[in-house]
CSV table of C-alpha atoms in Angstrom, one decimal:
chain,number,residue,atom,x,y,z
A,25,MET,CA,-32.9,-30.4,-5.0
A,26,SER,CA,-31.7,-29.1,-8.3
A,27,ALA,CA,-30.5,-31.5,-10.9
A,28,ALA,CA,-27.0,-31.3,-12.2
A,29,ASN,CA,-24.5,-33.6,-13.9
A,30,GLY,CA,-21.9,-35.2,-11.9
A,31,VAL,CA,-21.0,-37.8,-9.2
A,32,ARG,CA,-22.9,-37.5,-5.9
A,33,ARG,CA,-21.0,-37.7,-2.7
A,34,ALA,CA,-22.6,-37.6,0.7
A,35,PHE,CA,-20.4,-36.5,3.7
A,36,VAL,CA,-22.2,-37.9,6.7
A,37,ASN,CA,-21.5,-37.9,10.5
A,38,ALA,CA,-19.7,-34.5,10.3
A,39,ARG,CA,-19.6,-31.5,12.5
A,40,LEU,CA,-20.5,-28.8,10.0
A,41,VAL,CA,-18.9,-25.5,10.8
A,42,ASP,CA,-19.6,-22.5,8.5
A,43,PRO,CA,-18.6,-19.1,10.0
A,44,ALA,CA,-20.5,-17.2,7.3
A,45,SER,CA,-23.9,-18.6,8.3
A,46,GLY,CA,-23.2,-19.3,11.9
A,47,LEU,CA,-23.7,-23.0,11.4
A,48,ASP,CA,-22.0,-25.2,13.9
A,49,ALA,CA,-23.8,-28.5,14.3
A,50,PRO,CA,-23.7,-32.2,13.6
A,51,GLY,CA,-25.0,-32.9,10.1
A,52,ALA,CA,-24.3,-33.9,6.6
A,53,LEU,CA,-23.4,-32.4,3.2
A,54,LEU,CA,-24.2,-33.6,-0.3
A,55,THR,CA,-22.2,-32.6,-3.4
A,56,GLU,CA,-23.0,-33.3,-7.0
A,57,GLY,CA,-20.2,-32.7,-9.5
A,58,GLY,CA,-18.4,-29.6,-8.4
A,59,VAL,CA,-21.1,-28.0,-6.3
A,60,ILE,CA,-22.7,-28.2,-2.9
A,61,LEU,CA,-26.2,-29.6,-3.5
A,62,ASP,CA,-27.5,-29.5,0.1
A,63,LEU,CA,-26.4,-29.6,3.7
A,64,GLY,CA,-27.6,-29.3,7.2
A,65,PRO,CA,-28.4,-31.1,10.5
A,66,GLN,CA,-31.6,-32.6,9.1
A,67,LEU,CA,-30.1,-33.9,5.8
A,68,PHE,CA,-30.6,-37.7,5.3
A,69,GLN,CA,-32.8,-38.0,8.4
A,70,ASP,CA,-35.0,-40.3,6.3
A,71,GLY,CA,-32.1,-42.4,5.2
A,72,LEU,CA,-28.9,-42.2,3.1
A,73,PRO,CA,-29.2,-41.8,-0.7
A,74,ASP,CA,-28.5,-44.9,-2.7
A,75,ASP,CA,-27.1,-43.0,-5.6
A,76,ALA,CA,-24.2,-41.3,-3.8
A,77,GLU,CA,-20.8,-42.3,-2.5
A,78,ILE,CA,-21.0,-42.2,1.2
A,79,ILE,CA,-18.1,-40.6,3.1
A,80,ASP,CA,-18.2,-41.1,6.9
A,81,CYS,CA,-16.5,-38.1,8.5
A,82,GLY,CA,-16.3,-39.9,11.8
A,83,GLY,CA,-17.4,-36.7,13.7
A,84,ALA,CA,-14.6,-34.6,12.3
A,85,VAL,CA,-15.1,-30.9,11.4
A,86,LEU,CA,-16.3,-30.3,7.8
A,87,ALA,CA,-15.7,-26.7,6.9
A,88,PRO,CA,-15.1,-24.5,3.9
A,89,GLY,CA,-11.7,-25.0,2.3
A,90,LEU,CA,-9.1,-22.4,3.5
A,91,VAL,CA,-8.6,-19.3,1.4
A,92,ASP,CA,-4.9,-18.2,1.6
A,93,MET,CA,-4.6,-14.6,0.5
A,94,ARG,CA,-0.8,-14.4,0.5
A,95,VAL,CA,1.3,-17.1,-1.3
A,96,GLN,CA,4.5,-17.0,-3.4
A,97,VAL,CA,4.3,-19.8,-6.0
A,98,GLY,CA,7.8,-19.3,-7.5
A,99,GLU,CA,6.6,-19.8,-11.1
A,100,PRO,CA,7.5,-18.3,-13.4
A,101,GLY,CA,11.2,-17.7,-12.7
A,102,GLN,CA,11.9,-19.4,-9.4
A,103,GLU,CA,10.8,-22.9,-10.2
A,104,HIS,CA,13.7,-24.4,-8.2
A,105,LYS,CA,12.1,-23.0,-5.1
A,106,GLU,CA,8.4,-23.7,-5.9
A,107,THR,CA,6.1,-24.3,-8.8
A,108,ILE,CA,2.3,-24.0,-9.2
A,109,HIS,CA,2.3,-27.8,-9.0
A,110,SER,CA,4.3,-28.2,-5.8
A,111,ALA,CA,2.5,-25.2,-4.2
A,112,GLY,CA,-0.8,-26.8,-5.2
A,113,LEU,CA,0.2,-30.1,-3.5
A,114,ALA,CA,1.3,-28.2,-0.4
A,115,ALA,CA,-1.9,-26.2,-0.3
A,116,ALA,CA,-4.0,-29.3,-0.5
A,117,ALA,CA,-2.1,-31.0,2.3
A,118,GLY,CA,-2.8,-27.9,4.4
A,119,GLY,CA,-6.5,-27.7,3.7
A,120,VAL,CA,-6.1,-24.7,1.4
A,121,THR,CA,-8.5,-24.8,-1.6
A,122,SER,CA,-7.9,-21.3,-2.9
A,123,MET,CA,-4.7,-19.4,-2.8
A,124,VAL,CA,-3.8,-16.0,-4.2
A,125,ALA,CA,-0.3,-15.6,-5.7
A,126,LEU,CA,1.8,-12.5,-5.3
A,127,PRO,CA,3.0,-10.9,-8.5
A,128,ASN,CA,6.7,-10.8,-7.6
A,129,THR,CA,7.7,-13.5,-10.1
A,130,GLU,CA,10.2,-13.4,-13.0
A,131,PRO,CA,8.8,-11.8,-15.1
A,132,VAL,CA,6.6,-9.7,-12.8
A,133,VAL,CA,2.8,-10.1,-13.2
A,134,ASP,CA,2.2,-6.5,-14.3
A,135,ASP,CA,0.3,-7.2,-17.5
A,136,VAL,CA,-2.5,-9.4,-18.8
A,137,SER,CA,-0.1,-12.1,-20.1
A,138,GLY,CA,1.2,-12.7,-16.6
A,139,LEU,CA,-2.4,-13.1,-15.2
A,140,GLU,CA,-3.2,-15.5,-18.1
A,141,PHE,CA,-0.1,-17.6,-17.5
A,142,VAL,CA,-1.0,-18.2,-13.8
A,143,ALA,CA,-4.6,-19.0,-14.7
A,144,ARG,CA,-3.6,-21.4,-17.4
A,145,ARG,CA,-1.0,-23.2,-15.2
A,146,ALA,CA,-3.6,-23.5,-12.4
A,147,ARG,CA,-6.1,-25.1,-14.9
A,148,GLU,CA,-3.5,-27.5,-16.1
A,149,GLU,CA,-2.6,-28.7,-12.5
A,150,LYS,CA,-6.2,-28.9,-11.2
A,151,LEU,CA,-5.1,-28.9,-7.6
A,152,ALA,CA,-5.9,-26.0,-5.3
A,153,LYS,CA,-7.3,-23.0,-7.1
A,154,VAL,CA,-4.8,-20.3,-7.9
A,155,PHE,CA,-5.8,-16.7,-8.2
A,156,SER,CA,-3.4,-13.8,-8.7
A,157,TYR,CA,-2.8,-10.3,-7.7
A,158,ALA,CA,-1.3,-7.9,-10.2
A,159,ALA,CA,1.7,-5.6,-9.5
A,160,LEU,CA,0.7,-2.2,-8.3
A,161,THR,CA,3.6,-0.6,-10.2
A,162,ARG,CA,5.4,-1.7,-13.4
A,163,ARG,CA,8.3,-4.1,-12.7
A,164,LEU,CA,7.7,-3.4,-9.0
A,165,GLU,CA,9.7,-0.3,-9.3
A,166,GLY,CA,7.4,1.9,-7.3
A,167,LYS,CA,7.1,4.6,-10.0
A,168,GLU,CA,4.4,4.0,-12.6
A,169,ILE,CA,1.1,2.3,-11.7
A,170,THR,CA,0.0,-0.6,-13.8
A,171,GLU,CA,-3.2,-0.6,-16.0
A,172,ILE,CA,-5.5,-1.3,-13.1
A,173,GLY,CA,-8.7,-1.2,-15.1
A,174,LEU,CA,-7.5,-3.7,-17.7
A,175,LEU,CA,-6.0,-6.0,-15.1
A,176,ASP,CA,-9.2,-5.9,-13.1
A,177,GLU,CA,-11.1,-6.9,-16.2
A,178,TYR,CA,-8.7,-9.9,-16.6
A,179,GLY,CA,-9.2,-11.2,-13.1
A,180,ALA,CA,-6.6,-9.5,-10.8
A,181,LEU,CA,-7.9,-9.9,-7.2
A,182,GLY,CA,-6.0,-6.9,-6.0
A,183,PHE,CA,-2.9,-4.9,-6.5
A,184,THR,CA,0.4,-5.0,-4.6
A,185,ASP,CA,4.1,-4.8,-5.1
A,186,GLY,CA,4.4,-8.1,-3.1
A,187,VAL,CA,7.3,-8.0,-0.6
A,188,LYS,CA,8.2,-4.4,-1.5
A,189,ALA,CA,6.5,-1.3,-0.1
A,190,VAL,CA,5.3,1.5,-2.3
A,191,GLY,CA,7.3,4.3,-0.8
A,192,ASP,CA,6.3,7.2,-3.0
A,193,PRO,CA,3.2,8.8,-1.5
A,194,GLY,CA,2.2,10.3,-4.8
A,195,VAL,CA,2.2,6.9,-6.5
A,196,MET,CA,0.2,5.4,-3.6
A,197,ARG,CA,-2.3,8.3,-3.7
A,198,ARG,CA,-2.9,7.8,-7.5
A,199,ALA,CA,-3.2,4.0,-7.0
A,200,LEU,CA,-5.8,4.3,-4.3
A,201,ALA,CA,-7.8,6.8,-6.3
A,202,TYR,CA,-7.6,4.9,-9.5
A,203,ALA,CA,-8.2,1.5,-8.0
A,204,GLY,CA,-11.2,2.9,-6.1
A,205,ALA,CA,-13.0,3.5,-9.4
A,206,PHE,CA,-12.9,-0.3,-9.9
A,207,ASP,CA,-13.5,-1.1,-6.2
A,208,GLN,CA,-10.2,-2.8,-6.2
A,209,LEU,CA,-8.1,-3.5,-3.1
A,210,ILE,CA,-4.6,-2.1,-2.7
A,211,ILE,CA,-2.3,-4.3,-0.5
A,212,GLN,CA,0.7,-2.8,1.1
A,213,HIS,CA,3.8,-4.3,2.5
A,214,PRO,CA,4.2,-2.2,5.6
A,215,ALA,CA,7.8,-1.0,5.8
A,216,GLU,CA,8.8,2.6,5.2
A,217,PRO,CA,11.7,2.0,2.7
A,218,THR,CA,13.7,5.0,3.7
A,219,LEU,CA,13.9,3.7,7.3
A,220,THR,CA,14.4,0.0,6.7
A,221,GLY,CA,18.0,0.3,5.4
A,222,SER,CA,19.9,-2.9,6.1
A,223,GLY,CA,17.7,-4.0,8.9
A,224,VAL,CA,17.4,-7.8,9.2
A,225,MET,CA,15.6,-8.4,12.6
A,226,ASN,CA,13.6,-6.6,15.2
A,227,SER,CA,15.5,-3.8,16.7
A,228,GLY,CA,16.3,-4.0,20.4
A,229,GLU,CA,18.6,-5.6,23.0
A,230,LEU,CA,18.7,-8.9,21.2
A,231,ALA,CA,19.7,-7.4,17.8
A,232,THR,CA,22.4,-5.4,19.6
A,233,ARG,CA,23.7,-8.4,21.3
A,234,LEU,CA,23.8,-10.4,18.1
A,235,GLY,CA,25.4,-7.5,16.2
A,236,LEU,CA,22.6,-7.4,13.6
A,237,SER,CA,20.9,-4.3,12.1
A,238,GLY,CA,17.4,-3.7,13.6
A,239,LEU,CA,14.1,-2.9,12.0
A,240,HIS,CA,12.1,-0.8,14.5
A,241,PRO,CA,8.3,-1.2,14.6
A,242,LEU,CA,8.2,2.5,13.7
A,243,THR,CA,9.1,1.5,10.1
A,244,GLU,CA,5.9,-0.4,9.9
A,245,VAL,CA,3.7,2.0,11.8
A,246,MET,CA,4.8,5.1,9.8
A,247,MET,CA,4.1,3.4,6.5
A,248,ILE,CA,0.6,2.5,7.7
A,249,GLU,CA,-0.1,6.0,9.2
A,250,ARG,CA,0.9,7.7,6.0
A,251,ASP,CA,-1.2,5.4,3.8
A,252,LEU,CA,-4.2,5.9,6.1
A,253,ARG,CA,-4.1,9.6,5.4
A,254,LEU,CA,-4.2,8.9,1.7
A,255,VAL,CA,-7.1,6.4,2.2
A,256,GLU,CA,-9.0,9.2,4.0
A,257,MET,CA,-8.3,11.5,1.1
A,258,THR,CA,-9.1,9.1,-1.8
A,259,LYS,CA,-11.7,6.8,-0.2
A,260,GLY,CA,-9.8,3.9,-1.6
A,261,ARG,CA,-9.8,0.3,-0.3
A,262,TYR,CA,-6.5,-0.4,1.6
A,263,HIS,CA,-5.2,-3.6,3.1
A,264,VAL,CA,-2.1,-4.0,5.3
A,265,ALA,CA,-0.3,-7.3,4.8
A,266,HIS,CA,1.2,-9.3,7.7
A,267,VAL,CA,0.8,-6.9,10.5
A,268,SER,CA,3.4,-7.7,13.2
A,269,CYS,CA,3.3,-5.2,16.0
A,270,ALA,CA,1.0,-3.7,18.6
A,271,ALA,CA,1.5,-0.1,17.4
A,272,SER,CA,0.3,-1.0,13.9
A,273,LEU,CA,-2.9,-2.5,15.4
A,274,GLU,CA,-3.6,0.7,17.4
A,275,VAL,CA,-3.6,2.9,14.2
A,276,ILE,CA,-5.6,0.3,12.2
A,277,ARG,CA,-8.1,0.0,15.1
A,278,ALA,CA,-8.5,3.8,15.2
A,279,ALA,CA,-8.9,4.0,11.4
A,280,LYS,CA,-11.6,1.3,11.4
A,281,ALA,CA,-13.4,3.3,14.2
A,282,LYS,CA,-13.4,6.3,11.8
A,283,GLY,CA,-15.0,4.2,9.1
A,284,LEU,CA,-12.1,4.0,6.7
A,285,ALA,CA,-12.0,1.1,4.3
A,286,VAL,CA,-8.9,-0.5,5.9
A,287,THR,CA,-8.3,-4.2,6.6
A,288,CYS,CA,-5.3,-6.3,7.6
A,289,ASP,CA,-4.0,-9.8,7.9
A,290,THR,CA,-1.3,-11.5,9.8
A,291,ALA,CA,0.6,-14.8,9.6
A,292,PRO,CA,1.0,-17.7,12.1
A,293,HIS,CA,4.7,-16.8,12.8
A,294,TYR,CA,3.6,-13.4,14.1
A,295,PHE,CA,1.3,-14.9,16.8
A,296,MET,CA,3.3,-18.1,17.5
A,297,LEU,CA,6.9,-16.7,17.7
A,298,ASN,CA,8.8,-13.8,18.9
A,299,GLU,CA,12.3,-12.3,18.2
A,300,THR,CA,14.0,-14.8,20.5
A,301,THR,CA,13.4,-17.5,17.8
A,302,VAL,CA,16.3,-15.9,15.9
A,303,GLY,CA,18.4,-17.4,18.7
A,304,ASP,CA,21.8,-18.2,17.4
A,305,TYR,CA,21.5,-16.5,14.0
A,306,ARG,CA,18.7,-18.9,12.9
A,307,THR,CA,18.0,-17.8,9.3
A,308,PHE,CA,14.8,-19.8,9.1
A,309,ALA,CA,13.4,-17.2,11.5
A,310,LYS,CA,14.3,-14.3,9.2
A,311,VAL,CA,11.1,-12.8,7.9
A,312,SER,CA,9.9,-9.4,6.7
A,313,PRO,CA,8.5,-7.7,8.8
A,314,PRO,CA,10.7,-9.3,11.4
A,315,LEU,CA,9.5,-11.4,14.4
A,316,ARG,CA,8.8,-8.8,17.1
A,317,SER,CA,8.8,-8.7,20.9
A,318,GLU,CA,6.7,-10.9,23.1
A,319,GLU,CA,4.4,-7.9,23.8
A,320,ASP,CA,3.8,-7.5,20.1
A,321,ARG,CA,3.1,-11.2,19.7
A,322,ALA,CA,0.5,-11.1,22.4
A,323,ALA,CA,-1.0,-8.0,20.8
A,324,ILE,CA,-1.4,-9.9,17.5
A,325,VAL,CA,-3.4,-12.6,19.3
A,326,GLU,CA,-5.6,-9.9,20.9
A,327,GLY,CA,-6.1,-8.3,17.5
A,328,LEU,CA,-7.3,-11.6,16.1
A,329,ALA,CA,-9.7,-12.1,19.0
A,330,ASP,CA,-11.2,-8.5,18.9
A,331,GLY,CA,-11.8,-8.4,15.2
A,332,THR,CA,-9.1,-5.8,14.3
A,333,ILE,CA,-7.3,-8.4,12.1
A,334,ASP,CA,-9.5,-9.6,9.2
A,335,ALA,CA,-7.6,-12.7,8.0
A,336,ILE,CA,-4.8,-15.1,8.6
A,337,ALA,CA,-2.6,-15.9,5.6
A,338,SER,CA,0.3,-18.3,5.4
A,339,ASP,CA,2.7,-15.7,3.9
A,340,HIS,CA,4.2,-18.7,2.1
A,341,CYS,CA,7.7,-17.7,0.9
A,342,PRO,CA,9.7,-20.7,-0.3
A,343,GLN,CA,13.5,-20.3,-0.2
A,344,ASP,CA,16.0,-23.0,-1.2
A,345,GLN,CA,19.0,-24.0,1.0
A,346,ASP,CA,21.3,-21.8,-1.0
A,347,SER,CA,19.2,-18.8,-0.1
A,348,LYS,CA,19.0,-19.6,3.7
A,349,ARG,CA,22.3,-21.3,4.5
A,350,LEU,CA,24.1,-17.9,4.6
A,351,PRO,CA,25.2,-15.5,7.3
A,352,PHE,CA,22.0,-14.1,8.9
A,353,ALA,CA,22.4,-10.7,7.3
A,354,ALA,CA,22.8,-12.2,3.8
A,355,ALA,CA,20.1,-14.8,4.0
A,356,GLU,CA,16.8,-14.3,2.2
A,357,PHE,CA,13.6,-13.4,4.2
A,358,GLY,CA,10.7,-15.8,4.3
A,359,ILE,CA,9.0,-18.9,5.7
A,360,VAL,CA,7.0,-21.6,3.9
A,361,GLY,CA,3.6,-21.8,5.5
A,362,LEU,CA,1.0,-23.6,3.3
A,363,GLU,CA,1.2,-26.9,5.1
A,364,THR,CA,1.4,-25.4,8.6
A,365,LEU,CA,-1.2,-22.7,8.3
A,366,LEU,CA,-4.1,-24.6,9.8
A,367,PRO,CA,-2.4,-26.6,12.6
A,368,LEU,CA,-0.5,-23.6,13.9
A,369,SER,CA,-3.6,-21.5,13.8
A,370,LEU,CA,-5.5,-24.2,15.7
A,371,SER,CA,-3.2,-23.5,18.6
A,372,LEU,CA,-5.3,-20.4,19.2
A,373,VAL,CA,-8.4,-22.6,19.7
A,374,HIS,CA,-6.6,-25.2,21.8
A,375,GLY,CA,-5.1,-22.4,23.9
A,376,GLY,CA,-8.5,-20.8,24.6
A,377,LYS,CA,-7.7,-17.6,22.6
A,378,LEU,CA,-10.4,-18.0,19.9
A,379,GLU,CA,-13.5,-20.1,19.3
A,380,LEU,CA,-13.3,-22.5,16.3
A,381,PRO,CA,-15.8,-20.6,14.2
A,382,ARG,CA,-13.9,-17.3,14.7
A,383,LEU,CA,-10.7,-18.9,13.7
A,384,LEU,CA,-12.2,-20.5,10.6
A,385,ALA,CA,-13.7,-17.2,9.7
A,386,LEU,CA,-10.2,-15.7,9.6
A,387,LEU,CA,-9.1,-18.5,7.3
A,388,THR,CA,-12.1,-18.8,5.0
A,389,GLN,CA,-14.9,-16.2,4.9
A,390,GLY,CA,-12.7,-13.3,6.0
A,391,PRO,CA,-10.1,-13.4,3.1
A,392,ALA,CA,-12.8,-14.5,0.6
A,393,ASP,CA,-14.9,-11.5,1.4
A,394,LEU,CA,-12.0,-9.1,1.2
A,395,LEU,CA,-11.1,-10.4,-2.3
A,396,LYS,CA,-14.8,-10.9,-3.4
A,397,LEU,CA,-14.2,-14.5,-4.1
A,398,GLY,CA,-17.2,-16.8,-4.2
A,399,ALA,CA,-15.5,-19.2,-1.7
A,400,GLY,CA,-15.0,-19.6,2.0
A,401,ARG,CA,-18.5,-20.7,2.9
A,402,LEU,CA,-20.8,-23.7,2.9
A,403,ALA,CA,-24.0,-23.0,0.9
A,404,ARG,CA,-26.2,-24.6,-1.7
A,405,GLY,CA,-25.0,-23.9,-5.2
A,406,LEU,CA,-21.4,-22.9,-4.2
A,407,PRO,CA,-18.3,-24.8,-5.3
A,408,ALA,CA,-17.7,-27.9,-3.2
A,409,ASP,CA,-14.4,-26.6,-1.8
A,410,LEU,CA,-14.2,-28.4,1.6
A,411,VAL,CA,-11.7,-29.4,4.3
A,412,LEU,CA,-12.2,-32.2,6.8
A,413,ILE,CA,-10.3,-31.6,10.0
A,414,ASP,CA,-9.5,-33.8,13.0
A,415,LEU,CA,-9.2,-31.2,15.7
A,416,GLU,CA,-7.6,-33.4,18.3
A,417,SER,CA,-4.9,-35.4,16.6
A,418,PRO,CA,-1.4,-34.5,18.0
A,419,TRP,CA,1.6,-34.7,15.7
A,420,GLN,CA,5.0,-33.0,15.1
A,421,ILE,CA,5.7,-30.9,12.1
A,422,ASP,CA,8.3,-32.5,9.8
A,423,THR,CA,9.6,-30.2,7.2
A,424,LEU,CA,11.1,-33.2,5.3
A,425,ALA,CA,7.6,-34.4,4.7
A,426,PHE,CA,6.5,-31.1,3.1
A,427,ARG,CA,5.1,-31.2,-0.4
A,428,SER,CA,6.6,-27.8,-1.0
A,429,LYS,CA,9.9,-27.8,-2.8
A,430,SER,CA,11.4,-25.6,-0.1
A,431,LYS,CA,11.6,-26.6,3.6
A,432,ASN,CA,12.5,-23.2,5.2
A,433,SER,CA,10.4,-23.3,8.3
A,434,PRO,CA,11.4,-22.6,11.9
A,435,PHE,CA,8.6,-24.9,13.0
A,436,ASP,CA,10.4,-28.2,12.2
A,437,GLY,CA,9.7,-30.6,15.1
A,438,PHE,CA,7.1,-28.2,16.5
A,439,PRO,CA,4.3,-30.1,18.3
A,440,VAL,CA,0.8,-29.3,17.0
A,441,GLN,CA,-2.8,-30.6,17.5
A,442,GLY,CA,-5.2,-31.0,14.6
A,443,ARG,CA,-4.6,-32.3,11.1
A,444,VAL,CA,-6.3,-32.2,7.7
A,445,LEU,CA,-8.0,-35.4,6.8
A,446,ARG,CA,-9.3,-34.6,3.4
A,447,THR,CA,-9.3,-31.6,1.0
A,448,VAL,CA,-11.9,-31.3,-1.7
A,449,VAL,CA,-11.8,-28.9,-4.6
A,450,ASP,CA,-14.8,-28.6,-6.9
A,451,GLY,CA,-16.0,-31.9,-5.5
A,452,ARG,CA,-12.7,-33.7,-6.2
A,453,THR,CA,-10.7,-35.1,-3.4
A,454,ILE,CA,-7.2,-33.8,-4.0
A,455,TYR,CA,-5.7,-34.7,-0.6
A,456,GLN,CA,-6.5,-37.5,1.8
A,457,ALA,CA,-4.4,-38.2,4.9
A,458,GLY,CA,-2.9,-41.6,5.3
A,459,PRO,CA,-3.4,-43.7,8.4
A,460,LYS,CA,-1.9,-42.5,11.7
A,461,THR,CA,1.6,-43.7,12.2
A,462,GLY,CA,2.0,-42.6,15.8
């Protein structure tokens, strides 16, 4: 073992699950300071170390901390909805050790000072790690691309206009070509802006009955199909955020088969819910892209299982009551998701749709590899970013207990199975569950 300064902690009696290495076995893990010193089924076979704090995992799953690649932190500019502090607490409670912030703040993160602000605030809070995307276009106006080379140098993990699509094909072509020179990822919100209009929910019989403007899946598919032509032309790296419908998966699947550098993610609400959740104008179910049909929901589950979808993100979008307690058409889009990302995703395991290592790969290694983060895996010398999970514990989601400042979730009262027991960042325990209360 290498020597390093710092407190030693031995996690024993654990089920070690590391999708990156294929490890899934009973064992132990030793940290020293902020790094993983050793791990494996054979560790401590000759006895426990007398110079380490012993943490008995009680047979629970010890896995890499979750990497959430799509989070709105609200700061700067929307601190009444969320801050880096409250988002960090929510992330920790959800088992997220690294999150990537969208740039659609006020001011927009479209220059070096914006990146430095997020990095400084994250260092001050010392909760979950916060990384940042940079805006793809200045002020998110979709016209002039940002200084991709400079922002890459200062740590931008990718480039996106957040919850806005880049509608101008010329701008997207230049962005893909320029970002390709730095091997940077372009993340697109899939919604053709000239077709979305005033749409607020999935188009179809339900939208007609409710008298609401619909957003057809075609608005999503057309955006992706256009961009894939540009990817083929430029050889850029392209990622589709929060895929929501079967038709989108078909074109992404075909593009991957052709060898294009295309990836995608989805969020739990797209594989847990369908458009009927809107029900009686329930604004907490208003998201962009909208909740789709049951056939689309089932297709998303299939896309997670067959490898078409590369990651699951929370798509955390905090909105205060004033933004949601409005007529459906006027309410803001978005759902908070940091604290429900893992338990909702575990439903895929308990429902027999995914094996646990595959699910954890979508939540850890998958997004980390896309963003070239040295996270999302258990290995000697890597940061000790860990989550301890009780897979079986049943409970009900209670939005009033959320650490997030905002409570806009359609999952309030939803029964789930599996909870985070402990979250560790750089060797420090930043969240530990209390005793069960029922």
